[in-house]
Short mmCIF file of C-alpha atoms in Angstrom, two decimals:
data_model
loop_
_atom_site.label_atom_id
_atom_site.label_comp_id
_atom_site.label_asym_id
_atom_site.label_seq_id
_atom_site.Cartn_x
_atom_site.Cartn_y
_atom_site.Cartn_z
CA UNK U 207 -36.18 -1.09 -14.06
CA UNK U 208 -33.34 0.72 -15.24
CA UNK U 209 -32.50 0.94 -18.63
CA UNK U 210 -29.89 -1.74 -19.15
CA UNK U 211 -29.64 -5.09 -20.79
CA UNK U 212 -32.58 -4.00 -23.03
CA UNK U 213 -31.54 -7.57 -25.62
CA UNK U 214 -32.62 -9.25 -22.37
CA UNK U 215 -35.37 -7.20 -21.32
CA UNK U 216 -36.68 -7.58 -25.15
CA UNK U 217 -35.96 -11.39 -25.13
CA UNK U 218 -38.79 -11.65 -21.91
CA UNK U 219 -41.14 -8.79 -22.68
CA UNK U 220 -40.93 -8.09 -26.98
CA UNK U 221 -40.91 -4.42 -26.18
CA UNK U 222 -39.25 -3.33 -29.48
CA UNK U 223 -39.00 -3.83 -32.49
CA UNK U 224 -35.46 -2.44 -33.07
CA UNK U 225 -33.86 -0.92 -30.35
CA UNK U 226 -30.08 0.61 -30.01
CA UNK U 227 -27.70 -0.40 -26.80
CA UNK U 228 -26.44 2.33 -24.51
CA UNK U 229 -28.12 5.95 -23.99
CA UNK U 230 -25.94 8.36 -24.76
CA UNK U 231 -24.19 10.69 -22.21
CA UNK U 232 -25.51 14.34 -23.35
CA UNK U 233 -29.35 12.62 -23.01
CA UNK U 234 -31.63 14.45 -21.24
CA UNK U 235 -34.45 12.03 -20.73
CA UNK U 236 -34.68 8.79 -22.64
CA UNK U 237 -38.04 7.85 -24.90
CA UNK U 238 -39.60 5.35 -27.34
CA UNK U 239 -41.76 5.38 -30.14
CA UNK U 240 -44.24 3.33 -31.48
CA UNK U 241 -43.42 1.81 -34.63
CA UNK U 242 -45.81 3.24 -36.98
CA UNK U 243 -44.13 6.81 -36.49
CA UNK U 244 -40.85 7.15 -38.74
CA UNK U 245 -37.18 8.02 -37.27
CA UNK U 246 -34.02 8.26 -38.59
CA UNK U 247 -31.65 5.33 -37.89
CA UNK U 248 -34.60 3.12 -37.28
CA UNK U 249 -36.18 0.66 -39.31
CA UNK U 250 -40.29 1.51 -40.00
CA UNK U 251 -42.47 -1.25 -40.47
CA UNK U 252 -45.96 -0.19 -38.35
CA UNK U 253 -45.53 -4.05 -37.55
CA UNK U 254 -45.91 -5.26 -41.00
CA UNK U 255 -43.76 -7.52 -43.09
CA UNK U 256 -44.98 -5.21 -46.39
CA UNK U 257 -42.79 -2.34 -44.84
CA UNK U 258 -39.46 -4.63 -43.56
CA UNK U 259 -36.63 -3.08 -44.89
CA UNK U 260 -38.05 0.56 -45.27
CA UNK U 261 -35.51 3.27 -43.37
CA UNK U 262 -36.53 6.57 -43.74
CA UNK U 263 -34.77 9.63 -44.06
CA UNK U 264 -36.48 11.86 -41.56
CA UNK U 265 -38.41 12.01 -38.38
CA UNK U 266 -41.72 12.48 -37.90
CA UNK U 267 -42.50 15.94 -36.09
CA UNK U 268 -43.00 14.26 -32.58
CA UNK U 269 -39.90 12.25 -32.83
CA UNK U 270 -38.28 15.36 -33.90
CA UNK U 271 -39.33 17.75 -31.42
CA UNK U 272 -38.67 14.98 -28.79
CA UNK U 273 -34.73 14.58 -30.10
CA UNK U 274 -34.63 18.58 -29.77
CA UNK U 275 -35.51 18.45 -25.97
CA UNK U 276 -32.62 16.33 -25.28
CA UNK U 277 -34.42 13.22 -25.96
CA UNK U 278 -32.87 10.24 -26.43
CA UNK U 279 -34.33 7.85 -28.97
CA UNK U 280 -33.85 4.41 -27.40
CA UNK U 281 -36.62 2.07 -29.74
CA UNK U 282 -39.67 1.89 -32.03
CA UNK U 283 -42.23 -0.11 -29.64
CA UNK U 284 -43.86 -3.59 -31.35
CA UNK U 285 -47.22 -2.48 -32.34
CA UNK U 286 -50.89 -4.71 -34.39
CA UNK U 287 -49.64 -4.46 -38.09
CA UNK U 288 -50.52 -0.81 -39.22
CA UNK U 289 -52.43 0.10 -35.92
CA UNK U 290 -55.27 -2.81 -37.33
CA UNK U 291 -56.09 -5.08 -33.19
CA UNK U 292 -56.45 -4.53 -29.60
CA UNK U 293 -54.25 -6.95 -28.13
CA UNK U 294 -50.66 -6.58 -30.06
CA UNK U 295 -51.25 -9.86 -31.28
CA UNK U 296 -51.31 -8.65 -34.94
CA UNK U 297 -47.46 -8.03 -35.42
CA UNK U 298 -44.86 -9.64 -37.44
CA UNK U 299 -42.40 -8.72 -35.34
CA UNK U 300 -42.95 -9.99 -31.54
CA UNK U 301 -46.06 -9.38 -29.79
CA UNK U 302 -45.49 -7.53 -26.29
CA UNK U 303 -45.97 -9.46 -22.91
CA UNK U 304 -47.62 -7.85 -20.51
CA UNK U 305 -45.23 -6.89 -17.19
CA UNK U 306 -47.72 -7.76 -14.93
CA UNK U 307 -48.34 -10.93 -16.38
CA UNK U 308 -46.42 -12.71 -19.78
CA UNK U 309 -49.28 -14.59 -20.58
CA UNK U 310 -51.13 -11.56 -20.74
CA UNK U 311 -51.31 -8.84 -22.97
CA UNK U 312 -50.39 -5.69 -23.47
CA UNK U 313 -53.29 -4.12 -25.09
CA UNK U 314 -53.04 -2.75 -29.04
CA UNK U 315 -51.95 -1.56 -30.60
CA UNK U 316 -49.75 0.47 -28.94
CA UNK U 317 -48.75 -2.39 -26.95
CA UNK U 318 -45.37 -2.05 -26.69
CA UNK U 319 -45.22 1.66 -26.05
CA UNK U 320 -47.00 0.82 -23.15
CA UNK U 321 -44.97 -1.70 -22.00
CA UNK U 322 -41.46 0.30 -22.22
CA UNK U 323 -43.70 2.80 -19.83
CA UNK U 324 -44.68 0.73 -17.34
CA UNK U 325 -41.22 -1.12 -17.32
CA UNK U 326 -38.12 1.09 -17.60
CA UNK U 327 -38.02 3.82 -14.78
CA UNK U 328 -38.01 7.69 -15.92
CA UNK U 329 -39.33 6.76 -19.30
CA UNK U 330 -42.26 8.00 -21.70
CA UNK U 331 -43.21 6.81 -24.66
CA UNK U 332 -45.54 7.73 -27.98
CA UNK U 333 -47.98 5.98 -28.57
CA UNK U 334 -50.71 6.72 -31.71
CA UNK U 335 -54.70 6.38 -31.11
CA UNK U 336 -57.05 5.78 -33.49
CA UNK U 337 -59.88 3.92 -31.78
CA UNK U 338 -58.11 3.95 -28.52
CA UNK U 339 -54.79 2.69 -29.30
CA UNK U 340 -53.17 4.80 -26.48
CA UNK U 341 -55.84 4.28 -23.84
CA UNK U 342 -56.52 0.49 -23.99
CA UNK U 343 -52.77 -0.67 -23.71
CA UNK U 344 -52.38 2.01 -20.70
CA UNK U 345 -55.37 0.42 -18.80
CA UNK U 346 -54.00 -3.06 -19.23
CA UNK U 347 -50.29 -1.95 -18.17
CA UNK U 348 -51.34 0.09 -15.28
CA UNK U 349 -49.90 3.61 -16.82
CA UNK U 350 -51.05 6.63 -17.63
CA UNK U 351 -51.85 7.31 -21.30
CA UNK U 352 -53.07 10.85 -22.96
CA UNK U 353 -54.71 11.27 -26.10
CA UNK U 354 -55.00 14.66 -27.47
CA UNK U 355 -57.18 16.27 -29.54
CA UNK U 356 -57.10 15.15 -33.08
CA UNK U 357 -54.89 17.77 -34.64
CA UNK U 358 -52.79 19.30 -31.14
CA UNK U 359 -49.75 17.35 -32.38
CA UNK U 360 -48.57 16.90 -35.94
CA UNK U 361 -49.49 13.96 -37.78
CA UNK U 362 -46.16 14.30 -40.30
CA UNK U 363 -44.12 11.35 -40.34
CA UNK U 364 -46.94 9.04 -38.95
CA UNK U 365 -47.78 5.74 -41.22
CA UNK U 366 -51.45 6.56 -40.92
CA UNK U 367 -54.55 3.88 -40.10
CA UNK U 368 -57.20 6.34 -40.43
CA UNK U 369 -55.80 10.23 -41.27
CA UNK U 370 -59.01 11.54 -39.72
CA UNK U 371 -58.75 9.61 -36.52
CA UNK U 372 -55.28 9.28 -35.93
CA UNK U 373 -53.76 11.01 -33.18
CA UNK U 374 -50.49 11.10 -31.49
CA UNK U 375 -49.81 11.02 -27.84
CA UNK U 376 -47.97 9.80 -24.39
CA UNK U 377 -47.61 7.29 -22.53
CA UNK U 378 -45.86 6.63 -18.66
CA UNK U 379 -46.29 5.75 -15.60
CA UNK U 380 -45.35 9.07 -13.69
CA UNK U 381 -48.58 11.57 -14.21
CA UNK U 382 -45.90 14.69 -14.28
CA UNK U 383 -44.61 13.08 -17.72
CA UNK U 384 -47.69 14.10 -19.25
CA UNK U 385 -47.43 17.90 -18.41
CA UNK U 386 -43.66 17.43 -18.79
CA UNK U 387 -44.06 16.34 -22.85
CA UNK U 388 -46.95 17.72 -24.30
CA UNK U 389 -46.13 20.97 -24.71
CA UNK U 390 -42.71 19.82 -26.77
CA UNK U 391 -44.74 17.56 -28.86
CA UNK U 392 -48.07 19.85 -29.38
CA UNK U 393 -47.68 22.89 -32.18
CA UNK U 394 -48.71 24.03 -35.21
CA UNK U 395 -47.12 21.65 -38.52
CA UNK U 396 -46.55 23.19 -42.08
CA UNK U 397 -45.82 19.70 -42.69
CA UNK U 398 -49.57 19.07 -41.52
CA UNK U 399 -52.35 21.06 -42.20
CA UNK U 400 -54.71 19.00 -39.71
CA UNK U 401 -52.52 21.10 -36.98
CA UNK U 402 -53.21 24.75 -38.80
CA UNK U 403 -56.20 25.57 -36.96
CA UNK U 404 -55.42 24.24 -33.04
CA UNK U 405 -55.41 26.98 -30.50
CA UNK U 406 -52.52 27.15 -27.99
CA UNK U 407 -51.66 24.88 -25.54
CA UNK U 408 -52.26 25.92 -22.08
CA UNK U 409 -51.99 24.26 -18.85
CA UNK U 410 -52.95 24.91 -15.40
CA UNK U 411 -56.14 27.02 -16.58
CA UNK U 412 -59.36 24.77 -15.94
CA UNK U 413 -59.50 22.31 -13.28
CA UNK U 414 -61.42 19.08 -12.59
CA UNK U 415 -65.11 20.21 -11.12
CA UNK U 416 -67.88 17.70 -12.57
CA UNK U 417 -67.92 14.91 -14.41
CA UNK U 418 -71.08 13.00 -16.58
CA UNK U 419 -70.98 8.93 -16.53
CA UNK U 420 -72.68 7.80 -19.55
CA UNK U 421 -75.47 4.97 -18.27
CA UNK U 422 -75.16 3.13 -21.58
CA UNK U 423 -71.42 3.05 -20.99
CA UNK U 424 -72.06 0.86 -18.30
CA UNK U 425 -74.48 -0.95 -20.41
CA UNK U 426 -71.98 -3.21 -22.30
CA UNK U 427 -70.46 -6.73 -21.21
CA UNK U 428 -68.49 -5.23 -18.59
CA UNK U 429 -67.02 -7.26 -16.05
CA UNK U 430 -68.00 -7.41 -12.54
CA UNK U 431 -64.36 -6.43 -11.30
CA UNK U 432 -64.26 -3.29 -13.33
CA UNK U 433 -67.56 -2.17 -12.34
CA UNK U 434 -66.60 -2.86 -9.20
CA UNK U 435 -63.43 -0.74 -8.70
CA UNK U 436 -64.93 1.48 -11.11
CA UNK U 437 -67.86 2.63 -8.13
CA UNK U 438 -64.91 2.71 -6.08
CA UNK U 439 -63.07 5.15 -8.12
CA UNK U 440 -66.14 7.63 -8.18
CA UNK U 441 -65.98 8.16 -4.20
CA UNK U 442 -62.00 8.79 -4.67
CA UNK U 443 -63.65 11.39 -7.13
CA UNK U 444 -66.26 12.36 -4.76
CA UNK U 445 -63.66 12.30 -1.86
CA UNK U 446 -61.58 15.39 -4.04
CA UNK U 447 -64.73 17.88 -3.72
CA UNK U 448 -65.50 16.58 -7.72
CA UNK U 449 -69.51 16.71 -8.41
CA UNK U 450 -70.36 13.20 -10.77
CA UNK U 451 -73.76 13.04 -12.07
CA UNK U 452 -74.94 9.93 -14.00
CA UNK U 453 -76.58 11.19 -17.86
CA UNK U 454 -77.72 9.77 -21.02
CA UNK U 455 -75.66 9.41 -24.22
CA UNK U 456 -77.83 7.05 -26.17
CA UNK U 457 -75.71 7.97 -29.55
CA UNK U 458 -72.93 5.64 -27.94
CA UNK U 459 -74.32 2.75 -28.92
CA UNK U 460 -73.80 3.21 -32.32
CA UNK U 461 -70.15 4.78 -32.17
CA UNK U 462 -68.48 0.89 -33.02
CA UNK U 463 -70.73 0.39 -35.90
CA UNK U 464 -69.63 3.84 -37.30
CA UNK U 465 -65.88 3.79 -36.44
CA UNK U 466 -65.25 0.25 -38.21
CA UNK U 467 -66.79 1.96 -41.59
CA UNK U 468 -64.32 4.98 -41.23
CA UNK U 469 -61.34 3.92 -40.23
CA UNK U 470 -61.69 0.44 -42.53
CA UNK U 471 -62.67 2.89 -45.81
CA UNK U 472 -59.57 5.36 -44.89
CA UNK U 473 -57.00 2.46 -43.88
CA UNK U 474 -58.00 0.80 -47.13
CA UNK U 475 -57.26 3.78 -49.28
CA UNK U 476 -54.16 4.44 -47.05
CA UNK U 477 -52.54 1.02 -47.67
CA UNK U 478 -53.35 1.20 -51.55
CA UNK U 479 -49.60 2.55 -51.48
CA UNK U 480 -47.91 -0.56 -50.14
CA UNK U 481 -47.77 -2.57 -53.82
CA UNK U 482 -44.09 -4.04 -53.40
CA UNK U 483 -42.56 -0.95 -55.80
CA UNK U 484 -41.86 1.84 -53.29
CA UNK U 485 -41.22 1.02 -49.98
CA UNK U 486 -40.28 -1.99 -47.88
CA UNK U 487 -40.63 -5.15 -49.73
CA UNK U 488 -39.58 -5.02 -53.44
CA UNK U 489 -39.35 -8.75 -53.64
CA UNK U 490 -41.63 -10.02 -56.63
CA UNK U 491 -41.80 -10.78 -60.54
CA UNK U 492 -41.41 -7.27 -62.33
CA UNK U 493 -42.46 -8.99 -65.71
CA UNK U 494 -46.12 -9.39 -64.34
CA UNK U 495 -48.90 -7.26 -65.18
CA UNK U 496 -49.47 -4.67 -62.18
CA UNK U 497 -52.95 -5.85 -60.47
CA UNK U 498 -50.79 -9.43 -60.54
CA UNK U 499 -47.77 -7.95 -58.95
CA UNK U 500 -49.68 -5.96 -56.66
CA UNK U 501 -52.48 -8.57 -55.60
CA UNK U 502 -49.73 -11.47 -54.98
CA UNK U 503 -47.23 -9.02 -53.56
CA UNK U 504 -50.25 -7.66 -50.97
CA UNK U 505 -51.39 -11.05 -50.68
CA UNK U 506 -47.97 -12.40 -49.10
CA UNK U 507 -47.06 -10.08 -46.55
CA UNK U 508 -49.89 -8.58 -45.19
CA UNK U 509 -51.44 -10.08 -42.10
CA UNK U 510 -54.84 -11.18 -42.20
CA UNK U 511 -56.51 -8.74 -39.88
CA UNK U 512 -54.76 -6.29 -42.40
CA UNK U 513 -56.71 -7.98 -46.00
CA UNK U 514 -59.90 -8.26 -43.82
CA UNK U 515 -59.51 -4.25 -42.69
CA UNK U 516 -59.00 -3.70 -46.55
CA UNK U 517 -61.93 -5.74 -47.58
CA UNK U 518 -64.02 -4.47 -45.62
CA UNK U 519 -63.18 -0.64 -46.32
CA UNK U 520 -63.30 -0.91 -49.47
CA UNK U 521 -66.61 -2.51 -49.65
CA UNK U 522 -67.84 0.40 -47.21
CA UNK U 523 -66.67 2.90 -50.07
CA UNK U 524 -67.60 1.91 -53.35
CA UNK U 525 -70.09 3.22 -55.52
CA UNK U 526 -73.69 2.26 -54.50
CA UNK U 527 -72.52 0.94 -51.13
CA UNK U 528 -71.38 5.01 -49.91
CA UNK U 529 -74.46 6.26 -49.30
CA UNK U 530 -75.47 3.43 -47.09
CA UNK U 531 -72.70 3.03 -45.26
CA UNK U 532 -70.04 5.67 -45.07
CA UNK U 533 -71.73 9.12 -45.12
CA UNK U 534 -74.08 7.13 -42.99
CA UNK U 535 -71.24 6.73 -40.62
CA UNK U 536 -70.18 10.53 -41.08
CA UNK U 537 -73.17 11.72 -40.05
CA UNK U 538 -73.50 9.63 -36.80
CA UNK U 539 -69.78 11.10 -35.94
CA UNK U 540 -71.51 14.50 -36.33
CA UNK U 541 -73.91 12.93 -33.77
CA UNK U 542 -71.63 11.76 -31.00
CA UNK U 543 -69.88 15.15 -31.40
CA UNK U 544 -72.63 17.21 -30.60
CA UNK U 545 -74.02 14.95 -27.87
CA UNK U 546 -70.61 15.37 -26.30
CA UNK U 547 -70.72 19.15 -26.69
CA UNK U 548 -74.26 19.32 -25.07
CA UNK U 549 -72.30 17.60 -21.79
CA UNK U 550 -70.02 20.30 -21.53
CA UNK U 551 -71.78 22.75 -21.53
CA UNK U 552 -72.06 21.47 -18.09
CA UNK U 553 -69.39 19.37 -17.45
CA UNK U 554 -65.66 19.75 -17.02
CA UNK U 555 -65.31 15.77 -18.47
CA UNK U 556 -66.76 12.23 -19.03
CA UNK U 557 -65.68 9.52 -17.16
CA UNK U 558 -66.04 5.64 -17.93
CA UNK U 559 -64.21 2.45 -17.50
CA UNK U 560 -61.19 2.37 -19.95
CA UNK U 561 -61.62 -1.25 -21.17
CA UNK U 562 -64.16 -3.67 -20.09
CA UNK U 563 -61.98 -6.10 -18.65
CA UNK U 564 -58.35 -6.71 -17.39
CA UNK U 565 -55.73 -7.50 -19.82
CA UNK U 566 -56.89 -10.98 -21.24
CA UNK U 567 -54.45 -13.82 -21.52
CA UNK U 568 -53.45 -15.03 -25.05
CA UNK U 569 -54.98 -18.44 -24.76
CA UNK U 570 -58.18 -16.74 -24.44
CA UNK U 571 -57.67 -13.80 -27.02
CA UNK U 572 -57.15 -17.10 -29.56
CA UNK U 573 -60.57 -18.27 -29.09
CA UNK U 574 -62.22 -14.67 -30.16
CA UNK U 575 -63.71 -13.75 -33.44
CA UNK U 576 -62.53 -10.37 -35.08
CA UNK U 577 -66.26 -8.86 -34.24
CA UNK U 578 -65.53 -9.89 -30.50
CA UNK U 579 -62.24 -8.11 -30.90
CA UNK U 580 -63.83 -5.30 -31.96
CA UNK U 581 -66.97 -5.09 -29.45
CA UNK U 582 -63.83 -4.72 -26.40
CA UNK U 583 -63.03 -1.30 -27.89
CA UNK U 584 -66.30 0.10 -27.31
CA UNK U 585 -65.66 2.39 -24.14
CA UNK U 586 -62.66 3.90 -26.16
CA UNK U 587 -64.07 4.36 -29.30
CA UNK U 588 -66.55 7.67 -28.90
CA UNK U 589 -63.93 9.61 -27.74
CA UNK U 590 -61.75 8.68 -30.65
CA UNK U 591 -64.19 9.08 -33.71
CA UNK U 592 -65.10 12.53 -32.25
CA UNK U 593 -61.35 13.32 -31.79
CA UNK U 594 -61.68 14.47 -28.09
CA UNK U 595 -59.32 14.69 -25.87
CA UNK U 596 -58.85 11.54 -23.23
CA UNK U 597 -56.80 10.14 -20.27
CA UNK U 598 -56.45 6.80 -18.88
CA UNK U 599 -55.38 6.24 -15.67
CA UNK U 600 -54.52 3.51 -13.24
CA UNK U 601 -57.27 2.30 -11.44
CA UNK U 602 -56.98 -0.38 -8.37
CA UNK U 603 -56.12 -4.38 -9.37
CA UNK U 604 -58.36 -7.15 -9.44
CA UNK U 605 -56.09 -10.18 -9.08
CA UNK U 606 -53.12 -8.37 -9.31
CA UNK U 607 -53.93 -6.95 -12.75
CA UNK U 608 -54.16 -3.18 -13.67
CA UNK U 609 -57.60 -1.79 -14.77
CA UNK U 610 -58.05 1.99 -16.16
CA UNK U 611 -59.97 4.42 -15.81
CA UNK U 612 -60.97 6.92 -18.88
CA UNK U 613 -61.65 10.22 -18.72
CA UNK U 614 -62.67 12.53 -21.75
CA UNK U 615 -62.80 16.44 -21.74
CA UNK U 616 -63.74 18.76 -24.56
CA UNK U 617 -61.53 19.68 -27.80
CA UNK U 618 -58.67 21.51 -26.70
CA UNK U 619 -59.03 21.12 -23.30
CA UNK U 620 -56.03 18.83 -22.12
CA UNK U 621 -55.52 20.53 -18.96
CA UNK U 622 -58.85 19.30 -17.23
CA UNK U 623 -56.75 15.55 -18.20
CA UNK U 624 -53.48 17.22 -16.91
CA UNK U 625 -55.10 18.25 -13.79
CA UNK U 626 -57.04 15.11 -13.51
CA UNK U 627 -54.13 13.03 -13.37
CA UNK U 628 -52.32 15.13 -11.14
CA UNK U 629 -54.82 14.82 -8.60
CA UNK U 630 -55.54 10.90 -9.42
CA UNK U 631 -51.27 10.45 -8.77
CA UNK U 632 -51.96 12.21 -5.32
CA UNK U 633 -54.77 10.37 -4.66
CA UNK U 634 -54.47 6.72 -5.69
CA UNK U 635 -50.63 4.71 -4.62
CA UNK U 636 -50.30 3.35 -8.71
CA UNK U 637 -48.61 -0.18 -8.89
CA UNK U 638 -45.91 -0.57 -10.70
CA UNK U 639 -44.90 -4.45 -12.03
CA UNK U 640 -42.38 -6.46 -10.81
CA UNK U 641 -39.95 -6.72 -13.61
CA UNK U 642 -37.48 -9.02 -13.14
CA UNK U 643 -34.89 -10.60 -16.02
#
């Protein structure tokens, strides 16, 4: 769809959560930005009523970087409130409808970043991963989405969930977007010091060879339709001359257990600084002792995903519960790192499915518990908590609905992902929705 009548197109599909009307003529390329990343002229909220009202005075690096191509700004994307779901359905602000399907969803929380890719022609939008907050939404919207390695693009100007997981990256349906972009987004931050240390960028030098499928990736409640077309993506693979050899990764297993400690004890800390006297909301009884004002402020506009995040961090994290819990959790990182490093040695990447199951429908995402929430997330995790990069892309429909499929390559190495979905785009006719208003 061309990018026109965006009220309308926002009215069917909650893409945004502001947006502005008409690109403007010097534009180079339009793009969007999920709403957890901070622009000038825009309203941040990281889809939370704590932060409505909050306009900040800069950009973050990526946004900036993006405006200095000859980007054109056109809307911060509807995202779960501070980064906290997998479906989108944690926003104050309009949850994203899937364009394949309205009743469906969009994935989270990057939701509608992923949804401005896969519906507006010649777009590409940011999108920010911490558990797989690029990769899940670009499975369920049938688009390509990159993650890079934790620290290739600067972190400044990014309401964080988790600052050592967090990770900014692309989204869109055209696989020459992703070579296009990264370079202008990727770079070393004095804002940042997580960026300091990250060799250059460069493309074209490794290609796709070999790949390692994890047998306890295909372990978990995945569905028989994504196991399905998953087999049939590995003779595409075999079909481009790539070698894929089935290993063990037993350290998987515990990768959910060990992200939910981390990022729950970081975003807890994190959102200590939303207490209703700084930014967004400043709505409440100033005569009240602080831990009043700040417990009844917190307690009214924060979602509850959001308190039960906090809870749950900050039980993970306090004295006498540390030990067992979150260095516990540090060290089994250190684990899935080095079991990914042992692969390649040999490898060029890791392939699995990207979620376990097509983009769910909201009447059934209603009837899950948080821990089922968080059990769907646990092909996209491992990557994630050992800040590797990884590529969805577009894998064949079952019933008409996108599923993805996830590749993983070692730090630093986003060209095996460029080249991977460079071939994939050559190899494999990717659907695009019928959008209609």
């Amino acid at each position: 769809m061309k990018i026109e009548n965006l009220e309308l197109v926002n009215e069917k599909y909650s893409i945004f959560s502001s947006f502005v009307e008409g690109v403007e003529a010097d534009a180079q390329f339009t793009f969007s930005a999920k709403d957890s990343l901070v622009a000038r002229g825009f309203e941040a909220t990281a889809g939370s009523m704590i932060l409505k009202g909050y306009m900040p005075p800069f950009d973050a690096t990526s946004i900036r970087k993006m405006r200095e191509a000859g980007g054109f700004l056109l809307g911060k994307t509807n995202m779960d409130e501070f980064g906290f779901g997998t479906f989108s359905v944690n926003s104050a602000f309009g949850i994203p409808k899937n364009p394949f399907d309205i009743r469906r969803s969009c994935g989270g929380s990057s939701g509608g970043s992923a949804c401005a890719a896969a519906v507006f022609d010649d777009h590409v939008s940011l999108g920010v991963s911490t558990g797989g907050s690029i990769a899940c939404p670009a499975s369920f919207c049938g688009v390509y989405g990159l993650t890079p390695s934790y620290g290739r693009v600067s972190r400044y100007g990014l309401i964080d969930y988790g600052n050592s997981l967090d990770k900014v990256g692309l989204l869109s349906f055209r696989a020459s977007d992703l070579k296009k972009y990264l370079p202008i987004i990727s770079g070393v931050d004095d804002h940042d010091p997580t960026s300091a240390v990250q060799p250059d960028l460069k493309l074209g030098r490794k290609k796709l060879k070999s790949v390692a499928i994890p047998r306890e990736a295909l372990e978990g409640s995945i569905s028989k339709d994504v196991l399905k077309y998953f087999e049939e993506s590995i003779e595409i693979l075999k079909g481009m001359s790539v070698d894929v050899e089935y290993v063990s990764m037993p350290v998987l297993k515990y990768s959910i257990p060990a992200y939910y400690v981390i990022a729950t004890a970081e975003a807890s800390t994190n959102l200590a600084r939303y207490c209703g006297m700084r930014y967004g909301q400043q709505e409440g009884d100033l005569t009240a002792k602080f831990d009043d004002y700040f417990s009844s402020f917190r307690s009214r506009y924060l979602g509850v995903e959001a308190k039960r995040r906090i809870l749950l961090g900050t039980y993970a994290r306090m004295a006498g519960y540390a030990d067992r819990y979150y260095y516990k959790a540090i060290r089994v990182r250190g684990a899935i790192i080095t079991d990914y490093k042992k692969h390649f040695e040999r490898f060029d990447a890791v392939m699995t499915p990207t979620m376990p199951f097509v983009s769910p429908k909201f009447d059934d995402i209603s009837l899950m518990s948080a821990l089922d929430s968080y059990k769907a997330d646990f092909l996209t995790v491992p990557p994630n908590i050992a800040g590797m990069p990884h590529l969805s892309v577009p894998c064949v429909s079952s019933e008409g609905m996108p599923i993805g499929l996830l590749f993983t390559s070692a730090h630093w190495d986003e060209d095996v992902l460029i080249d991977i979905a460079e071939k994939w785009d050559s190899a494999f006719d990717v659907r695009h929705a019928d959008v209609r208003i």
